[in-house]
Coordinates of C-alpha atoms and ligand atoms in Angstrom, one line a residue:
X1 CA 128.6 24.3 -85.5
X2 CA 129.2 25.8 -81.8
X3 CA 130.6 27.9 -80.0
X4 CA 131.4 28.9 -76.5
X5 CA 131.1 32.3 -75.4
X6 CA 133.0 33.8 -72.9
X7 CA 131.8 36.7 -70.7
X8 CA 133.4 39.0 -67.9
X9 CA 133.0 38.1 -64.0
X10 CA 130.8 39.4 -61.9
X11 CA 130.3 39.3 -58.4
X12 CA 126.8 38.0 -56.7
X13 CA 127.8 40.6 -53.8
X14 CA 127.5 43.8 -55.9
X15 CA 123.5 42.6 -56.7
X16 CA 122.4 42.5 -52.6
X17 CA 122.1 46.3 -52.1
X18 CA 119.1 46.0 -54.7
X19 CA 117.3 42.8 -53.5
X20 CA 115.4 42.2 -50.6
X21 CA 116.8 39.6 -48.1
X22 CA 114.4 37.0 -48.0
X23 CA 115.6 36.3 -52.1
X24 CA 119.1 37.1 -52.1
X25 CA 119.7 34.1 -49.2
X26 CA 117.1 32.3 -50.5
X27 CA 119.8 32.8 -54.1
X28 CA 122.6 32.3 -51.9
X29 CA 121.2 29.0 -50.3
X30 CA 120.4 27.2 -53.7
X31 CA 122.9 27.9 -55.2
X32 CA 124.7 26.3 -52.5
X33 CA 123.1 23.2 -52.8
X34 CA 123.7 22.9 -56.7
X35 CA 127.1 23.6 -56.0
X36 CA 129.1 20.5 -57.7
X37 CA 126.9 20.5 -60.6
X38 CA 127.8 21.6 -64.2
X39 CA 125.2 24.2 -66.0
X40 CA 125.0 24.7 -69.7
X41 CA 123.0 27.6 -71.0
X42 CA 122.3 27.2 -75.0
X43 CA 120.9 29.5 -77.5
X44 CA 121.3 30.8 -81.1
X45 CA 122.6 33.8 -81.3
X46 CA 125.8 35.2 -79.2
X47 CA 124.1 38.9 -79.5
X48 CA 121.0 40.8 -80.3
X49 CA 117.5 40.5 -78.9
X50 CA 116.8 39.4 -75.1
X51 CA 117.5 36.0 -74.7
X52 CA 121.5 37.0 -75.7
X53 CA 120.9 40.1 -73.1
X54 CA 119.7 37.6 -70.5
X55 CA 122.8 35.0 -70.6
X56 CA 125.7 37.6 -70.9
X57 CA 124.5 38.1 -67.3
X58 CA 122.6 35.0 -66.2
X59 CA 126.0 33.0 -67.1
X60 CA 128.7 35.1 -65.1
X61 CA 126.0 35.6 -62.3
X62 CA 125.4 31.5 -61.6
X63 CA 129.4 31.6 -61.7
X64 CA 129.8 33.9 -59.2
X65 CA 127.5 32.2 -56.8
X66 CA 129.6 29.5 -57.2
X67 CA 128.3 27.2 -59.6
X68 CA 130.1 26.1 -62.7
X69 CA 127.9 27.9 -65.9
X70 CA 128.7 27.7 -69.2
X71 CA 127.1 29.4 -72.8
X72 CA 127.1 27.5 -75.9
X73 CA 126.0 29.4 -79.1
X74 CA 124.7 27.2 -82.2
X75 CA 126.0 27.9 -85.6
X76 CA 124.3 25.9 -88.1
X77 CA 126.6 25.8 -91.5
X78 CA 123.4 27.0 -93.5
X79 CA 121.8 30.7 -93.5
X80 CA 118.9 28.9 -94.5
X81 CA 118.4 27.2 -91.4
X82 CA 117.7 31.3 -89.4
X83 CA 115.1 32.4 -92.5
X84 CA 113.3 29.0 -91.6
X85 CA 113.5 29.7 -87.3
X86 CA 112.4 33.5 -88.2
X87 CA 109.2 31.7 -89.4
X88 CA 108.8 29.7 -87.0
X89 CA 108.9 32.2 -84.7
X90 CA 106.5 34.4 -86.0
X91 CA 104.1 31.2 -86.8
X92 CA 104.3 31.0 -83.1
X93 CA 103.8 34.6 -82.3
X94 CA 100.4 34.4 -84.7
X95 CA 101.0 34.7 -88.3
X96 CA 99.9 32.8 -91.2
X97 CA 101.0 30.2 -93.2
X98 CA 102.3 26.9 -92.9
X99 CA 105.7 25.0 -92.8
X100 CA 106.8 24.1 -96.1
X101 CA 108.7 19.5 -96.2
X102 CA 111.6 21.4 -97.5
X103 CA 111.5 23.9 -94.6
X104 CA 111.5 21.8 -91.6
X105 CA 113.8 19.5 -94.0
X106 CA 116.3 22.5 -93.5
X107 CA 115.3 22.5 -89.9
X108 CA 115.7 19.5 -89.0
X109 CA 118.9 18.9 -90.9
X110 CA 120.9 21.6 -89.5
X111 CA 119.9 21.1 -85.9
X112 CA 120.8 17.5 -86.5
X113 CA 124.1 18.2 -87.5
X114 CA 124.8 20.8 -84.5
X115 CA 123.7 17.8 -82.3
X116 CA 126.2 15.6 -83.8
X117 CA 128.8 17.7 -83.3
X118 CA 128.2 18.5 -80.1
X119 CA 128.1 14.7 -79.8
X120 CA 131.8 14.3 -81.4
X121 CA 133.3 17.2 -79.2
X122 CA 131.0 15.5 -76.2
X123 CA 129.8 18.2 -74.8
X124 CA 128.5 17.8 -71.6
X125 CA 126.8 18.9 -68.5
X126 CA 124.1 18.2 -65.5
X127 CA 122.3 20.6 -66.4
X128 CA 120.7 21.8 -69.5
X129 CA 119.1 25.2 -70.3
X130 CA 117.8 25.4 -73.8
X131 CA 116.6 28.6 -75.2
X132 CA 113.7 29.1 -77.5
X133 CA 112.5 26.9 -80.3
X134 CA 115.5 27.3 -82.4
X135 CA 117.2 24.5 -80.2
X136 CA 114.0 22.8 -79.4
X137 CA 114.9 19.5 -81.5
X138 CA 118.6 18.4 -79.3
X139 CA 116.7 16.9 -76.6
X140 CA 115.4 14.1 -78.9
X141 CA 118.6 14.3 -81.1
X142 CA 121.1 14.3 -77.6
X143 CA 119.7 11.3 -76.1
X144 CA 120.4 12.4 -72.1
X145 CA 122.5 10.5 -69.8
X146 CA 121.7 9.3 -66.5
X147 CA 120.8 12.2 -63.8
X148 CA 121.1 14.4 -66.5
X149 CA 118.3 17.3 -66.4
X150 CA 117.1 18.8 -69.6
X151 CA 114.6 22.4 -69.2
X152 CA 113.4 24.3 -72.3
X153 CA 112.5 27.9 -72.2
X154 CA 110.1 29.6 -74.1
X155 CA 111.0 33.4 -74.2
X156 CA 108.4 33.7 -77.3
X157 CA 104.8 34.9 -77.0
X158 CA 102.1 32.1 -77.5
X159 CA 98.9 33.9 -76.6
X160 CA 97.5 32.9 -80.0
X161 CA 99.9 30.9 -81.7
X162 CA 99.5 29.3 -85.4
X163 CA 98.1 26.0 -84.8
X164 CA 99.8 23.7 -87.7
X165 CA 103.4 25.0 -86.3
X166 CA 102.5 24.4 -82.5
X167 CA 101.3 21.0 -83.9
X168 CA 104.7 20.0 -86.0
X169 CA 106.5 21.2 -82.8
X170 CA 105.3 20.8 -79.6
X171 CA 105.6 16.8 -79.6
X172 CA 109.6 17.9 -78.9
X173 CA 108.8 19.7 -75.6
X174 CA 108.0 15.9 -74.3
X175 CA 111.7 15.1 -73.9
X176 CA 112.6 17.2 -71.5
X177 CA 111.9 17.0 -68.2
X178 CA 111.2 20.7 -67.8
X179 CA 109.3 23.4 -69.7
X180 CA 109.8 27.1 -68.3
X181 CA 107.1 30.2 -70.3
X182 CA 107.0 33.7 -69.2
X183 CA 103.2 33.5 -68.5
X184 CA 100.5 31.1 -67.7
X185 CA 99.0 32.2 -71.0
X186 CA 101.7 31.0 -73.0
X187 CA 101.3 27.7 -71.8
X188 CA 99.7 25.4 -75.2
X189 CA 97.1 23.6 -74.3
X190 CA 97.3 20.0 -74.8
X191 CA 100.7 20.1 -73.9
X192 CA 99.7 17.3 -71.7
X193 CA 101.1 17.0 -68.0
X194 CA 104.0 14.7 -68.1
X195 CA 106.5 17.4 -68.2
X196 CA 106.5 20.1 -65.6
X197 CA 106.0 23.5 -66.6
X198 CA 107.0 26.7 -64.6
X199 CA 106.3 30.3 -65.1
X200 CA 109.2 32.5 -64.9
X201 CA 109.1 36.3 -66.4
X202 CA 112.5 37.2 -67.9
X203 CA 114.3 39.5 -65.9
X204 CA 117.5 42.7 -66.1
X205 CA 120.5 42.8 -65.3
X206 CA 120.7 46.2 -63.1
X207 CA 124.7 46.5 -63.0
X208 CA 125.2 46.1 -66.9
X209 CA 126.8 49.6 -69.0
X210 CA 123.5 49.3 -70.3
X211 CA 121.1 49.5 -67.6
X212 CA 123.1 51.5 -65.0
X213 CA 121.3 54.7 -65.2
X214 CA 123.5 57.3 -67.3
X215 CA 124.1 60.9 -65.8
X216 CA 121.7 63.1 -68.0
X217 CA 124.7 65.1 -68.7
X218 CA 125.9 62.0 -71.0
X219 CA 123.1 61.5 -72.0
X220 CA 122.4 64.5 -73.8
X221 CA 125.9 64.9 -75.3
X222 CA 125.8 61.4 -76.6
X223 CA 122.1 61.9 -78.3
X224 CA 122.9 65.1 -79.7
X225 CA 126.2 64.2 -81.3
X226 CA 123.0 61.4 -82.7
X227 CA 121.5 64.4 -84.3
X228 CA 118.9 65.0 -81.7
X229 CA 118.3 68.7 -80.4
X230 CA 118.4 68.4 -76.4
X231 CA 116.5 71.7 -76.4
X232 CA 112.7 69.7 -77.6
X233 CA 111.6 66.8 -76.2
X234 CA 112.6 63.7 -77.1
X235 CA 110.0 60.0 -77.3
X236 CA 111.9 57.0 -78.2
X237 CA 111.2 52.9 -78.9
X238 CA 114.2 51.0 -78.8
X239 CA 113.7 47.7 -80.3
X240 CA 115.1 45.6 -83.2
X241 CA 113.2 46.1 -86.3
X242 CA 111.0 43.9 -86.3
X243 CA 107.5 42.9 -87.4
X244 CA 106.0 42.5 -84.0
X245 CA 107.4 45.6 -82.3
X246 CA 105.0 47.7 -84.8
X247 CA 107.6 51.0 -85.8
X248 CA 105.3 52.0 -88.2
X249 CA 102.9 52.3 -84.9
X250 CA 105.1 54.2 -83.2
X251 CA 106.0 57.3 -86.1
X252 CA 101.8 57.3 -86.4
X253 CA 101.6 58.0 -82.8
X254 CA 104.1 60.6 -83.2
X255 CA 103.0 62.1 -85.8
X256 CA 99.5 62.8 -84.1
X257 CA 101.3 63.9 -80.9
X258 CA 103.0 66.2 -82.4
X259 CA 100.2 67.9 -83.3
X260 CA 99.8 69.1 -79.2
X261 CA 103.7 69.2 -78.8
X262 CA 105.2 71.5 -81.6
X263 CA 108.9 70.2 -82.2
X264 CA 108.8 66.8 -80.3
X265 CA 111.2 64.2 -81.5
X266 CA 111.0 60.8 -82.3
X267 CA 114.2 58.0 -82.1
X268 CA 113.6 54.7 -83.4
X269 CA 116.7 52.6 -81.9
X270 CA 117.4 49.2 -83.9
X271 CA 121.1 48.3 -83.7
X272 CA 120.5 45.2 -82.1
X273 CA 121.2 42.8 -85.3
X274 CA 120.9 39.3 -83.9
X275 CA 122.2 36.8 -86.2
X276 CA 118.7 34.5 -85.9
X277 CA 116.7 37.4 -87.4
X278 CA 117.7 38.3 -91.0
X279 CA 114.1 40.4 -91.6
X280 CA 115.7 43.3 -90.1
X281 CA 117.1 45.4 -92.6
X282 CA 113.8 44.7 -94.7
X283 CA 111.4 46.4 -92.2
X284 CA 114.0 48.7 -91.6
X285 CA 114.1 49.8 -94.9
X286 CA 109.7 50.1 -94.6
X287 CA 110.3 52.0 -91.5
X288 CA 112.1 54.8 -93.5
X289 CA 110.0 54.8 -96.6
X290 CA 107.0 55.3 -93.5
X291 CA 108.8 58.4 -91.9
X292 CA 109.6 60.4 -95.1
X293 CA 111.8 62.9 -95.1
X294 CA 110.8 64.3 -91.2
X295 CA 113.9 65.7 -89.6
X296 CA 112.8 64.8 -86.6
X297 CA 112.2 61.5 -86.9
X298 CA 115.4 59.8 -85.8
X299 CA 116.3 56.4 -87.2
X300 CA 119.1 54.6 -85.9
X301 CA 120.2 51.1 -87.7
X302 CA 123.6 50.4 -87.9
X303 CA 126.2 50.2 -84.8
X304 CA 129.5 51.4 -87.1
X305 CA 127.7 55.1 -86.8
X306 CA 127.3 55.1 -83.2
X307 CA 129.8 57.5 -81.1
X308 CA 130.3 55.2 -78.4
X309 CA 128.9 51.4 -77.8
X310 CA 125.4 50.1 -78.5
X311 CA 124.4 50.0 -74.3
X312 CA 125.6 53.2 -74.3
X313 CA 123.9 54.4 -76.7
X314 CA 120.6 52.6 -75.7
X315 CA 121.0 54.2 -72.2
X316 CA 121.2 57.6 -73.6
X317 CA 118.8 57.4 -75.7
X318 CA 116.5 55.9 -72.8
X319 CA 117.3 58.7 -70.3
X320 CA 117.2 61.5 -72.3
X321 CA 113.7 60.6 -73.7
X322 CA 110.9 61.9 -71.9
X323 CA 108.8 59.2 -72.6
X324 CA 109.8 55.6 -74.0
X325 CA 107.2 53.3 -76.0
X326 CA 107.2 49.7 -77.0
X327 CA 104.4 49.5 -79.0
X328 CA 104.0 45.8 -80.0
X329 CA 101.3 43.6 -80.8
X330 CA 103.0 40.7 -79.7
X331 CA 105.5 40.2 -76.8
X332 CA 106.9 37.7 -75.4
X333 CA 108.3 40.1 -72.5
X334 CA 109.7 42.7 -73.8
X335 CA 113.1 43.6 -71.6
X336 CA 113.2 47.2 -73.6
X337 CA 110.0 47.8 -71.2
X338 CA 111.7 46.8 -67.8
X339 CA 115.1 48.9 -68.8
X340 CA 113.0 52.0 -69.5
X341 CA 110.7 51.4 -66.0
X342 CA 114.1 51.1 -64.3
X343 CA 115.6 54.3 -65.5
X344 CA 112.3 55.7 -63.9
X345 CA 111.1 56.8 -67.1
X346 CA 107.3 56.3 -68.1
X347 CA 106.7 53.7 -71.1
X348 CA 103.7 53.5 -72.9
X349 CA 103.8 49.8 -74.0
X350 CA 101.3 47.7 -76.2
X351 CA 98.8 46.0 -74.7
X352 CA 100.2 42.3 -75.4
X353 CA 101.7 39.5 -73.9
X354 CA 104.7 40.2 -71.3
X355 CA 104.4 43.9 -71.8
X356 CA 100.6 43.6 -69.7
X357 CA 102.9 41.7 -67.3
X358 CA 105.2 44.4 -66.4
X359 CA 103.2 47.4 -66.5
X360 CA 100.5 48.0 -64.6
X361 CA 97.8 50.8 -66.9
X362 CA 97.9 54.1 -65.3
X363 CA 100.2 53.2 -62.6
X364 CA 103.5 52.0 -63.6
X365 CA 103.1 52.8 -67.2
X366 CA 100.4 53.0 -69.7
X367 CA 99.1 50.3 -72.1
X368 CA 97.7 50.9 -75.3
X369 CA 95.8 49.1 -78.7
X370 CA 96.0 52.2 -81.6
X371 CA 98.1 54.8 -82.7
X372 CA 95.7 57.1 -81.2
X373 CA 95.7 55.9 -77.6
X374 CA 99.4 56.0 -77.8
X375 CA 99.3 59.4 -79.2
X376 CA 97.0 60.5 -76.2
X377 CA 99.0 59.2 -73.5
X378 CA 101.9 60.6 -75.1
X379 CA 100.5 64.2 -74.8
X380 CA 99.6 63.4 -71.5
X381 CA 102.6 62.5 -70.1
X382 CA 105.1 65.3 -72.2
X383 CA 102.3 68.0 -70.8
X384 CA 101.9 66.4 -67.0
X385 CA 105.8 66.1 -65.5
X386 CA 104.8 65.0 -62.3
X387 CA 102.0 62.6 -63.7
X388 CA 105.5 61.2 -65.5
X389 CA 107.9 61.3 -62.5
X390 CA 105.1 59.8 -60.6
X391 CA 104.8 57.0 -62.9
X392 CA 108.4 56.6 -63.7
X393 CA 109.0 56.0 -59.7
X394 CA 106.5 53.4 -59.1
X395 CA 107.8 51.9 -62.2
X396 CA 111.4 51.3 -60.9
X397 CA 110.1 50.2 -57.6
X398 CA 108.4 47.4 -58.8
X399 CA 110.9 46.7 -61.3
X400 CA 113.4 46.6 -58.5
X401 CA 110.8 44.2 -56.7
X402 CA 109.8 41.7 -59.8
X403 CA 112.4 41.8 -62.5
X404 CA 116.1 42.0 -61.9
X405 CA 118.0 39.1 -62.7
X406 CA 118.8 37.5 -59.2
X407 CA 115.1 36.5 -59.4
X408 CA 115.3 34.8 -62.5
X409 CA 118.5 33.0 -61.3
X410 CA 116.6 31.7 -58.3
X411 CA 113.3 30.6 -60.7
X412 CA 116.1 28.9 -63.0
X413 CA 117.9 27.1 -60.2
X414 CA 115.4 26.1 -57.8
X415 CA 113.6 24.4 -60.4
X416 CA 117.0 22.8 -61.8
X417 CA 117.4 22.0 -58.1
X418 CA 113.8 20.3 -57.9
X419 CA 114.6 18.3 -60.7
X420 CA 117.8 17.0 -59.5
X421 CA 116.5 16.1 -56.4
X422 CA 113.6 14.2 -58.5
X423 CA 111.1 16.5 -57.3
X424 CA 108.6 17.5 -59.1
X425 CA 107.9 21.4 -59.4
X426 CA 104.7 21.7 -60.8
X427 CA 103.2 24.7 -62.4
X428 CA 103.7 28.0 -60.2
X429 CA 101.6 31.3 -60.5
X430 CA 102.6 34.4 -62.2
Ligands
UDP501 N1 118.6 46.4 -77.9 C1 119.9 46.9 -78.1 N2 120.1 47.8 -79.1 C2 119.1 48.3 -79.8 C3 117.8 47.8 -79.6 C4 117.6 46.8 -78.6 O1 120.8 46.5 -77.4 O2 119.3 49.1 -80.7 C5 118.4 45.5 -76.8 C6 117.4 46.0 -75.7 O3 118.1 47.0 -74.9 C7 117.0 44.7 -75.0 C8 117.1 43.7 -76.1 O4 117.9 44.3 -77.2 O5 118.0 44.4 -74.0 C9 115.7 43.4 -76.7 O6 115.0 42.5 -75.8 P1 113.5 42.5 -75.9 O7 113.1 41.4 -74.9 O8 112.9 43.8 -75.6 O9 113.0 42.1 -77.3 P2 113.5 40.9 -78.4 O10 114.5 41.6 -79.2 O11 114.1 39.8 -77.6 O12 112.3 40.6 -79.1

């Protein structure tokens, strides 16, 4: 009903050459003072999507500055119990629709029986980092034990949630003694104020295969054994296929570029299958019907016909793009934005939940509502390099400044910290 997963060390050392002082000892010195206890990150799917992307590096990071971290991985023993989270996560992301007795039956049942298992095999820990609403339930269903801390993260975006699922679920945020969102705007209202909440942005891991910026050389030989011509430029969105991300967006606002820029390219990058979303190969499968029979749009869905590993292939296909977009109507960060603005390439991103928070329009990046204003920036930026390699800059610096993952380690741990000490965090600014 559970796993553990296992990931390769890392050392806290190789980070400080990116951070500024003041956080890495501010890292160093928390860490220190958690050191004796044990921490337990939990989520629901071992890959696929950023919440997986964040613990492969969050977990080996908190180990290497010294404190014992550990990832547990839920496997409920019924498919249906995904199809019902899906929905739930959607619901919360804004569509329609209610939850059915039988489906938060399902719900219920299955995370029931993952709590009693984790009960029999007595997992344990001080403490607790649950991940997304998947898990939400085990903090009533795991009754804590003294000096235990519980803290539930919502990765998901909540600006205007479907109120009868924020209703059947919320009541569950009250038994933990932390709530963490990416943004102040998330935040429900009526959550009440017995539980502390914290707002802490998601962050990258600079040092992964994936995010260490790939000699364009590589690049190009990996995308064109992909089928892309490295002679015409190439605009890319690399996202899981997914309702939200808006693909069908993204080949409109091609399609018009094009019209400006004779022979430009478009990938659409979705190998990321996460095991808690089973609508991908559906909108997939629209995505394709959409494109028609374009050579040059791109479409990339399954891992087994990819020359070398998915982060490879996700850094190529971000470096050799001249622009990158994320085009989604709802996000609840959005780390495909934050790799791009690292590899000092200009994204266009939807104007929508954590994507306003990491680019700042005409700046760092662009933000955008239509097809059209997508389209227009696109032009913009293939027909104005140094407009683009302006951008891209600024975007890395203040990636380097906001979002890399030591600063999400201190956010997690300080507040952890806080609550061990039986201090009280409160609710800090964006
Ligand atoms: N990703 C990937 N391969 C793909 C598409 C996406 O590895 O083909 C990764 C992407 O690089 C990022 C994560 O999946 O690290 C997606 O995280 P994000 O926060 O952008 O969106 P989510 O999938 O969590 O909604």
């Amino acid at each position: 009903m559970f796993f553990k997963l296992d990931h390769p060390p890392v050392s806290y050392e190789d980070y400080r050459p990116l951070l500024d002082t003041e956080l890495a000892d501010q890292l160093a010195k928390v860490a220190g003072e958690m050191g004796q206890l044990r921490v337990l990150h939990l989520n629901s799917t071992a890959t696929g999507g950023g919440v997986a992307e964040i613990l492969q590096s969050m977990v080996p990071l908190g180990n290497s500055l010294g404190i014992e971290t550990e990832r547990i991985v839920i496997n409920p023993d019924a498919a249906e119990f995904f199809d019902v989270t899906k929905k739930i996560h959607n619901m919360l992301q804004g569509s329609e629709g209610e939850l059915s007795p039988e489906e938060l039956e399902i719900y219920f049942t299955c995370i029931h029986r993952v709590a009693d298992d984790m009960r029999d095999k007595a997992l344990a820990a001080d403490v607790w980092f649950v991940h997304d609403p998947q898990l939400l339930p085990l903090a009533r269903l795991l009754p804590k034990k003294e000096g235990e801390v519980w803290i539930w993260i919502c990765h998901i975006d909540l600006t205007t949630p479907n109120k009868s699922v924020l209703e059947a679920l919320m009541p569950l945020t009250q038994d933990y003694d932390q709530l963490i969102f990416s943004q102040t705007a998330y935040v429900p209202q009526n959550l009440g104020d017995k539980v502390p909440v914290l707002i802490a942005p998601p962050a990258i891991d600079p040092l992964t295969v994936k995010n260490t910026p790939m000699d364009m050389t590589q690049a190009q030989k990996i995308v064109h054994i992909m089928g892309i011509d490295t002679g015409r430029p190439l605009v890319s969105q690399v996202s899981r296929f997914d309702l939200w991300k808006d693909p069908w967006g993204v080949v409109d606002a091609y399609r018009i570029a094009r019209e400006s820029v004779p022979g430009l390219q478009l990938a659409l990058l979705g190998l990321s299958q996460a095991t808690d979303d089973p609508e991908g190969a559906k909108v997939f499968q629209t995505v394709v019907d959409h494109a028609g029979d374009d050579p040059d749009i791109h479409l990339y869905f399954d891992p087994a016909t990819m020359p070398v590993s998915v982060d490879e292939v996700v850094n190529a296909v971000q470096m050799a793009s001249a622009v990158l977009m994320q085009k989604s109507t709802r996000e609840g960060f959005g780390l495909t934005v934050t790799e791009g603005m690292w590899k000092g390439k200009p994204v266009i991103g939807g104007d929508a939940g954590g994507i306003r928070v990491q680019i700042n329009d005409g700046v760092s990046g662009f933000l955008v509502s239509s097809p059209e204003e997508c389209a227009q920036r696109l032009v913009e930026l293939l027909k104005d390099k140094s407009l683009a390699t302006r951008i891209g800059e600024t975007a890395r610096e203040s990636v380097r400044q906001r979002f890399l993952l030591p600063r999400l380690a201190l956010d997690y741990l300080t507040v952890a910290a806080s609550q061990v000490n039986g201090r009280l965090p409160g609710v800090s600014g964006d």
